[in-house]
Short mmCIF file of C-alpha atoms and ligand atoms in Angstrom, two decimals:
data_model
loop_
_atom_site.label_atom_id
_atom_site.label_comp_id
_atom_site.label_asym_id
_atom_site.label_seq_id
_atom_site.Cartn_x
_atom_site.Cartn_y
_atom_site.Cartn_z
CA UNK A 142 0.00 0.00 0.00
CA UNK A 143 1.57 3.20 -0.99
CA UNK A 144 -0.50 6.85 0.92
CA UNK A 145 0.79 9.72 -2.03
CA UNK A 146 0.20 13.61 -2.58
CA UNK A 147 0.24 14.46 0.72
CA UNK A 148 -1.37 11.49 2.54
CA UNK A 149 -4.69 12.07 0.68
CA UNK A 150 -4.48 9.20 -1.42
CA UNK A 151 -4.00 5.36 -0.73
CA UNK A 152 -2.95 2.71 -3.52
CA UNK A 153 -2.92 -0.58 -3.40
CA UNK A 154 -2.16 -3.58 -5.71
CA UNK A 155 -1.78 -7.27 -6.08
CA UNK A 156 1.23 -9.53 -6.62
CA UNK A 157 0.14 -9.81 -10.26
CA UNK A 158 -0.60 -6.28 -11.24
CA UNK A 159 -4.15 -5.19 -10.62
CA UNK A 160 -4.58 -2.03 -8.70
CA UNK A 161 -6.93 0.30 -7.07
CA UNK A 162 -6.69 3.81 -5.71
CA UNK A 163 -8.90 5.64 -3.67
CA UNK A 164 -8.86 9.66 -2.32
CA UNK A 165 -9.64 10.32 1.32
CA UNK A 166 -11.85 13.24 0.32
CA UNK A 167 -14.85 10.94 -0.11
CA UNK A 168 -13.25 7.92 -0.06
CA UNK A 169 -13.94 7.84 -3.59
CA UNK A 170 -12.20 5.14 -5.83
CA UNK A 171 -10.24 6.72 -8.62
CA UNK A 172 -9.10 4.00 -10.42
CA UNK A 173 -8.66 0.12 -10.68
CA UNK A 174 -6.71 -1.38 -13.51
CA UNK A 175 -6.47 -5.12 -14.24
CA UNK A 176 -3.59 -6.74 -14.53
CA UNK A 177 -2.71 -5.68 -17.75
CA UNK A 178 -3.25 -1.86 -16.28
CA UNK A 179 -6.00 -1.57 -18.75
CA UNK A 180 -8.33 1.36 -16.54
CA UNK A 181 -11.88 0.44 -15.91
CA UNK A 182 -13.47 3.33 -14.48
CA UNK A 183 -13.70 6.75 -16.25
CA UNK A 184 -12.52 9.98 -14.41
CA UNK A 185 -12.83 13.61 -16.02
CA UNK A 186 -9.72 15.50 -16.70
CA UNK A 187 -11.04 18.39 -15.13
CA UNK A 188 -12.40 16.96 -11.67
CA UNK A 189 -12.04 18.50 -8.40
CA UNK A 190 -9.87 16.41 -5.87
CA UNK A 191 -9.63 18.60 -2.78
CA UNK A 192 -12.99 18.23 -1.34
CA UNK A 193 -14.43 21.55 -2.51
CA UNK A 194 -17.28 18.92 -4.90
CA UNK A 195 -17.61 15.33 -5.57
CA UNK A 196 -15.24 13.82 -7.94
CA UNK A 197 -16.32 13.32 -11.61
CA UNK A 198 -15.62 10.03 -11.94
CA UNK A 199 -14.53 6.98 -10.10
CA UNK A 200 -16.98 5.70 -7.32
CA UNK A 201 -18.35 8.60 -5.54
CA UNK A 202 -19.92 7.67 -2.09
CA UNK A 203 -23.53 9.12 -2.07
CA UNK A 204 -24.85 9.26 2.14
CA UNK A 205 -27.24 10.23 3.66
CA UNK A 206 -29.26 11.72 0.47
CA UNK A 207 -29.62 10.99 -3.20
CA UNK A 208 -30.19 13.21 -5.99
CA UNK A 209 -31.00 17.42 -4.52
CA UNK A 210 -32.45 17.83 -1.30
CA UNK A 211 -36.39 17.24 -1.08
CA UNK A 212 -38.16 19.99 0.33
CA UNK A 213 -40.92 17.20 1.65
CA UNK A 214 -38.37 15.58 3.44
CA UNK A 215 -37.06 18.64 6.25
CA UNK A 216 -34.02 16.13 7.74
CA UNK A 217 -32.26 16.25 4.91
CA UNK A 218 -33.66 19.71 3.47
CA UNK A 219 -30.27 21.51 4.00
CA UNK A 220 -28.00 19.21 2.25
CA UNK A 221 -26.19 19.52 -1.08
CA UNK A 222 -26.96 17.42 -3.70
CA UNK A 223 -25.79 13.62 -2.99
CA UNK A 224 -25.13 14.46 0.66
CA UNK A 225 -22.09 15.34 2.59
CA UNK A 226 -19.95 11.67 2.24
CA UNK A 227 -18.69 12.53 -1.06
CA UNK A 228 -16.83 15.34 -0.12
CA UNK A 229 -15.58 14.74 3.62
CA UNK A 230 -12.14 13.88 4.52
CA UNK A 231 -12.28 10.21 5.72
CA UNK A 232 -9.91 8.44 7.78
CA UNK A 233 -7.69 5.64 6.18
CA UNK A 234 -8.28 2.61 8.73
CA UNK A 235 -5.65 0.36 7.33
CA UNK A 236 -5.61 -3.02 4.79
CA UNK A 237 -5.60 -6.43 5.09
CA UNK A 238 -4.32 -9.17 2.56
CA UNK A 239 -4.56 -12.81 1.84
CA UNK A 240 -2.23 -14.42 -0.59
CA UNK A 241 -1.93 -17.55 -2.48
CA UNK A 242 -3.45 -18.32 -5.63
CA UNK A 243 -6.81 -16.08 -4.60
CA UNK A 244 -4.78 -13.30 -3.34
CA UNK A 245 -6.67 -10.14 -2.28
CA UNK A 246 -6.32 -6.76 -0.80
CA UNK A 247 -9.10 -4.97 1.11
CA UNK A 248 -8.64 -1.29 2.12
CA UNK A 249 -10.88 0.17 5.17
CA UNK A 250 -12.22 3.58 5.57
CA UNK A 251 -13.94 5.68 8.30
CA UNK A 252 -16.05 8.40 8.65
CA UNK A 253 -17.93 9.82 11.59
CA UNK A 254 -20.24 12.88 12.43
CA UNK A 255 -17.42 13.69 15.18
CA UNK A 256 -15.13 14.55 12.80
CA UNK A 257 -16.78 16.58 10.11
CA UNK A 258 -16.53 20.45 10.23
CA UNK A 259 -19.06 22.30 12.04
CA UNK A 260 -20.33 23.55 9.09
CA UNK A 261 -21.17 20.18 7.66
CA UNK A 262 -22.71 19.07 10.94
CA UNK A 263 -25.45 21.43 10.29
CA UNK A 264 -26.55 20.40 7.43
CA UNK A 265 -27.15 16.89 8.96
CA UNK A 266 -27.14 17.03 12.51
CA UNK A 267 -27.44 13.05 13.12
CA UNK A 268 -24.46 11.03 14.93
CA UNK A 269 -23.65 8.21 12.42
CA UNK A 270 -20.38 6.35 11.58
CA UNK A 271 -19.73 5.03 8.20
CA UNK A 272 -16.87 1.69 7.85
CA UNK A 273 -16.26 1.50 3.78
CA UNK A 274 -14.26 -1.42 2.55
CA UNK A 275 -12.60 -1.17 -0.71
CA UNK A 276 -11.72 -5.13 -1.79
CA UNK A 277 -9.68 -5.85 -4.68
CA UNK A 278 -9.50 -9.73 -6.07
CA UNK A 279 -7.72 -10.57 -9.61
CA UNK A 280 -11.16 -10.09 -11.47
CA UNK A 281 -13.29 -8.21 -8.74
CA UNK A 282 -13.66 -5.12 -7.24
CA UNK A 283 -15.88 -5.27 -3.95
CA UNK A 284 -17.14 -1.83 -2.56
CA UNK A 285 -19.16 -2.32 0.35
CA UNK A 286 -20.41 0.04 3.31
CA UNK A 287 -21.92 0.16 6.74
CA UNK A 288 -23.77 2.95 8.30
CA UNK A 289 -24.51 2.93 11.71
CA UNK A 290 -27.03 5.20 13.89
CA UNK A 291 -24.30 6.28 17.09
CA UNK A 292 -26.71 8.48 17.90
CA UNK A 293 -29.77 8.65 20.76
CA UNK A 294 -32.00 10.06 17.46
CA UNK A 295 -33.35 8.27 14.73
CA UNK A 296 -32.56 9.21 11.08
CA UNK A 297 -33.13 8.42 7.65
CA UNK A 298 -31.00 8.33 5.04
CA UNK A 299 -30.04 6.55 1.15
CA UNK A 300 -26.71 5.62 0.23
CA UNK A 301 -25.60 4.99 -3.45
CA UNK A 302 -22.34 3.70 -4.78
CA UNK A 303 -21.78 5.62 -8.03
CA UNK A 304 -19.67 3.99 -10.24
CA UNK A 305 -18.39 5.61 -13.70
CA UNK A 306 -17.73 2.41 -15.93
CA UNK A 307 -14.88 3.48 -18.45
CA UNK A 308 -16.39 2.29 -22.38
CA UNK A 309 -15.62 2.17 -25.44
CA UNK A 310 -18.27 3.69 -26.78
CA UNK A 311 -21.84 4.58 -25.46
CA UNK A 312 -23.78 3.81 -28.77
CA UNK A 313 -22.67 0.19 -28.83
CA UNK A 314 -23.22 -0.56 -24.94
CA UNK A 315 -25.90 -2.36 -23.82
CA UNK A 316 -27.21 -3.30 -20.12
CA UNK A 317 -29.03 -6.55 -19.60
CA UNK A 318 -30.88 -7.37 -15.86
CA UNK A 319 -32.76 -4.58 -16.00
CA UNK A 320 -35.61 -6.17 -18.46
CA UNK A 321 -39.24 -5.48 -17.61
CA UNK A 322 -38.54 -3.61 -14.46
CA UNK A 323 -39.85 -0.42 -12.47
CA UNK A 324 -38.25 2.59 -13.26
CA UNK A 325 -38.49 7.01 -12.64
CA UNK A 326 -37.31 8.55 -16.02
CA UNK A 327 -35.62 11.61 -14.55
CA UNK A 328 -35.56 12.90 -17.75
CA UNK A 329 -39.21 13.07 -18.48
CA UNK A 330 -40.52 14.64 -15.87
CA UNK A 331 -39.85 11.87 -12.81
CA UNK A 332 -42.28 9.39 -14.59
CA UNK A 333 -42.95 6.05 -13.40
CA UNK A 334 -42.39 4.03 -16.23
CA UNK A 335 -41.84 0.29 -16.83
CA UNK A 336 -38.93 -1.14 -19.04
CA UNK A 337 -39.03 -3.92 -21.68
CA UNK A 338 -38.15 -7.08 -22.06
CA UNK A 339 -35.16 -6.09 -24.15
CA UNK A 340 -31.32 -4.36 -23.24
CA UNK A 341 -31.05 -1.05 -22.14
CA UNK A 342 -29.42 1.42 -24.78
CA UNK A 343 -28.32 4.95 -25.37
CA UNK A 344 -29.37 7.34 -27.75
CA UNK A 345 -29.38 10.70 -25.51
CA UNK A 346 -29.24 11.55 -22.41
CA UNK A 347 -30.46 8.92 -19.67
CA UNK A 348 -31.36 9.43 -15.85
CA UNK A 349 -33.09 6.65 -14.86
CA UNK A 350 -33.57 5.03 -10.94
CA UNK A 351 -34.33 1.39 -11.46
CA UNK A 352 -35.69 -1.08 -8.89
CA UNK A 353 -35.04 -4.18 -10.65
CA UNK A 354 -37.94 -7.23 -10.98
CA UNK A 355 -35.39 -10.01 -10.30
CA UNK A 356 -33.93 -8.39 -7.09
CA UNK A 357 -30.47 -7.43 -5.62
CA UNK A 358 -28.97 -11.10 -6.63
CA UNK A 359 -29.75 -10.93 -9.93
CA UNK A 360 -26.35 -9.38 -11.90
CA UNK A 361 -26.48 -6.51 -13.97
CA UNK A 362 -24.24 -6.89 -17.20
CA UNK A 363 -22.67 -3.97 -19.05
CA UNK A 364 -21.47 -5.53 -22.97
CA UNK A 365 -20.25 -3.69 -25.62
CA UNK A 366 -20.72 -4.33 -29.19
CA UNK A 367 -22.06 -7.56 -27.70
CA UNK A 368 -18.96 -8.29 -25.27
CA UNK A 369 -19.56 -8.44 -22.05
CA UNK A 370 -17.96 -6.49 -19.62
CA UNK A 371 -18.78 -6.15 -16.74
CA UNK A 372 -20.96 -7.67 -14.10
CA UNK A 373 -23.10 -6.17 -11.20
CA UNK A 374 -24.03 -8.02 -8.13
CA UNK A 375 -26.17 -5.71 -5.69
CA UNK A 376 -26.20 -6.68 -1.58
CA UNK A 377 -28.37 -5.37 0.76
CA UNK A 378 -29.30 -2.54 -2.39
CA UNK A 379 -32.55 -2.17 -4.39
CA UNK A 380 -32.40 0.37 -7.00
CA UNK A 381 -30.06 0.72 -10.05
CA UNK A 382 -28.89 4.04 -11.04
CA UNK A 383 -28.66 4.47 -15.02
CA UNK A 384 -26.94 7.81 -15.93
CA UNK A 385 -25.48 9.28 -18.96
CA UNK A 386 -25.50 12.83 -19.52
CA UNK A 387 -25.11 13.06 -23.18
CA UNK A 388 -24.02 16.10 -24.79
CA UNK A 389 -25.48 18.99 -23.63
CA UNK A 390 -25.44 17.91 -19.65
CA UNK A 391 -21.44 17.20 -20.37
CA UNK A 392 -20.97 20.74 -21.73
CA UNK A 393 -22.62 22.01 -19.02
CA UNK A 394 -20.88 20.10 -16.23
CA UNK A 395 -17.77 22.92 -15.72
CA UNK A 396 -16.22 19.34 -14.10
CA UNK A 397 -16.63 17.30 -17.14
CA UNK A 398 -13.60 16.55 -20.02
CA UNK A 399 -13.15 15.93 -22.11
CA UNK A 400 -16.38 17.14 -23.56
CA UNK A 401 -17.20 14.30 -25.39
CA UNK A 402 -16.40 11.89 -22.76
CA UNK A 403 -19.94 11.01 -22.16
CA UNK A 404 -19.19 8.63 -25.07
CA UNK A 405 -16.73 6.98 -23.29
CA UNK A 406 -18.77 6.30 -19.64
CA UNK A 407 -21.82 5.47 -18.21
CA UNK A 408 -23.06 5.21 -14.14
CA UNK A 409 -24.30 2.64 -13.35
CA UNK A 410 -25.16 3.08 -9.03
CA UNK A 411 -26.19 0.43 -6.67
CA UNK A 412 -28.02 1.46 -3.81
CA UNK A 413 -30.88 2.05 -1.42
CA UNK A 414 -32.55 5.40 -3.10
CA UNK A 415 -36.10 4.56 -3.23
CA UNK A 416 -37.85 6.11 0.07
CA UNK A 417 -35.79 5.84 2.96
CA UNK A 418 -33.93 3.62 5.18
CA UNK A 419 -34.39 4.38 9.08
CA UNK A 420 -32.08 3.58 11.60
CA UNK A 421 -33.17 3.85 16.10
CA UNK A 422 -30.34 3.58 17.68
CA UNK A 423 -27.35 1.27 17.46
CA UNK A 424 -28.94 0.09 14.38
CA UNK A 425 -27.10 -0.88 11.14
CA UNK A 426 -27.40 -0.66 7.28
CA UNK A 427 -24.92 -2.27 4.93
CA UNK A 428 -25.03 -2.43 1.70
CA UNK A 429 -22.46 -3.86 -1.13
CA UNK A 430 -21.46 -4.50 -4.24
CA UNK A 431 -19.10 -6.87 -6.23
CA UNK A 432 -17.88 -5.97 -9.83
CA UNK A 433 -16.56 -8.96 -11.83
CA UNK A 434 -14.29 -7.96 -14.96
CA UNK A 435 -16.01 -10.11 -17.79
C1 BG6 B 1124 -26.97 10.65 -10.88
C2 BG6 B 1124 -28.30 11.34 -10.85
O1 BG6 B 1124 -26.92 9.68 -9.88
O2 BG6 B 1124 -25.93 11.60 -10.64
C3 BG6 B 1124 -28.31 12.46 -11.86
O3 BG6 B 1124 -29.33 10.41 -11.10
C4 BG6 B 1124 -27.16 13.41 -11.63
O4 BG6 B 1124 -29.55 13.14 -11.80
C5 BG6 B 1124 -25.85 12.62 -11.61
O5 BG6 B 1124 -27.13 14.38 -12.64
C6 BG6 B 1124 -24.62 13.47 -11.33
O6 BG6 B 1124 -24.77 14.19 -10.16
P1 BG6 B 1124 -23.67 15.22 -9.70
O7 BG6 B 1124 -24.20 15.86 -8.43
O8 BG6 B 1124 -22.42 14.42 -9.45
O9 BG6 B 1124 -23.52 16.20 -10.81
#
């Protein structure tokens, strides 16, 4: 494990050349490259690492609040957009390894409400404690999360793992698992609509919260020009983010280069974003997922 530019980053790799790199503002995976160092997630040129937003690109952590604040909702009312995990300075907690012929490396992460500026605590003024754990295998990448109430007070919250896939290109890639499933169309208007029976595809932009028929167990496959890619497999997590801006959301994103890399990603999110989860006291969410290289 090697902690660069100025402790805020932690890398770590295997024996046999896969890596994985994650910033301590959000613990937010930048990077993991097989062994081969081929990259598999996309990251904009022109993202912000020092806190001041989320990244563009990589796994953003979205907690306790998905999507802009909800004026119906007042708990989370005062937050930015995604919530305030994506942006705080976490803790590196330290990594553990197992070798041999399934050799691994998981990487742990910490955040609590005692340690975020006061500023931040008043957006959100709930005592929680988030435990991420970044696990690299040969052909995985596990990203899983914990939240847990440390406070007297009850709160609700969503959490969302927000992963820019890196791809070749977004007219050829096509999403199966999410066939003839429940889904808000952000795009038009927050309509409840219901997909088919055939692949998602991309022809402009795309916004779309899933919560797939076959349930969390049931993998998600990202193929391109027929190859498959990658492969989802949700824990503990309902919904399915969809999200390509396109071109006129990527202009507009002053984050967001090259310009026309929306050809070259999509999101695809796992999480808990539909409603709210509620944790009393001393209770526990977690919530996972495992990304096998196809
Ligand atoms: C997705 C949302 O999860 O994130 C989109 O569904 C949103 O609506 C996108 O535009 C990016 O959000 P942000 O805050 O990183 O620009």
């Amino acid at each position: 494990v090697i902690i660069s530019d100025g402790s805020s980053r932690v890398l770590a790799a295997l024996p046999t050349g896969e890596s994985v790199e994650v910033l301590l503002f959000g613990a937010t995976v930048l990077s993991w490259k097989d062994a081969a160092g081929d990259e598999k997630l996309w990251l904009s040129k022109d993202t912000k690492l020092d806190g001041s937003k989320g990244v563009r690109g990589g796994i953003p952590l979205v907690f306790p609040l998905f999507g802009p604040a909800t004026p119906n909702h007042e708990p989370t009312s005062k937050l930015p957009q995604h919530g305030l995990a994506r942006t705080a300075r976490w803790e590196f907690l330290g990594k553990s390894t197992s070798e041999g012929s399934s050799s691994s490396v998981k990487l742990d992460f910490g955040l609590s409400s005692d340690s975020l500026t006061e500023s931040t605590k008043a957006l959100w003024p709930y005592k929680f404690g988030l435990l991420y754990s970044v696990s690299l295998e040969r052909e995985s990448l596990n990203t899983t999360l914990v939240i847990t109430n440390d406070g007297d007070e009850s709160f609700d919250c969503q959490m969302l793992l927000h992963t820019y896939f890196r791809t070749k290109d977004i007219s050829a890639v096509q999403i199966t698992g999410l066939e003839d499933s429940k889904y808000i169309d952000k795009v038009d208007g927050v309509k409840t609509k219901t997909e088919s029976s055939s692949p998602v595809t991309f022809h402009g932009e795309t916004d779309r919260v899933y919560t797939p028929a076959k349930g969390p167990g049931h993998p998600i496959v990202i193929s391109n020009s027929d190859r498959p890619c990658f492969r989802i497999v949700r824990d503990n997590l309902e919904q399915v983010v969809v999200w390509n801006p396109w071109i006129e959301k990527a202009q507009g994103m002053s984050d967001f280069a090259p310009k026309d890399g929306y050809k070259n990603m999509v999101c695809v999110e796992a999480g808990s974003v539909d409603g709210w989860q509620k944790l009393d006291k001393g209770d526990a969410f977690e919530g996972a997922q495992t990304i096998h290289l196809l």
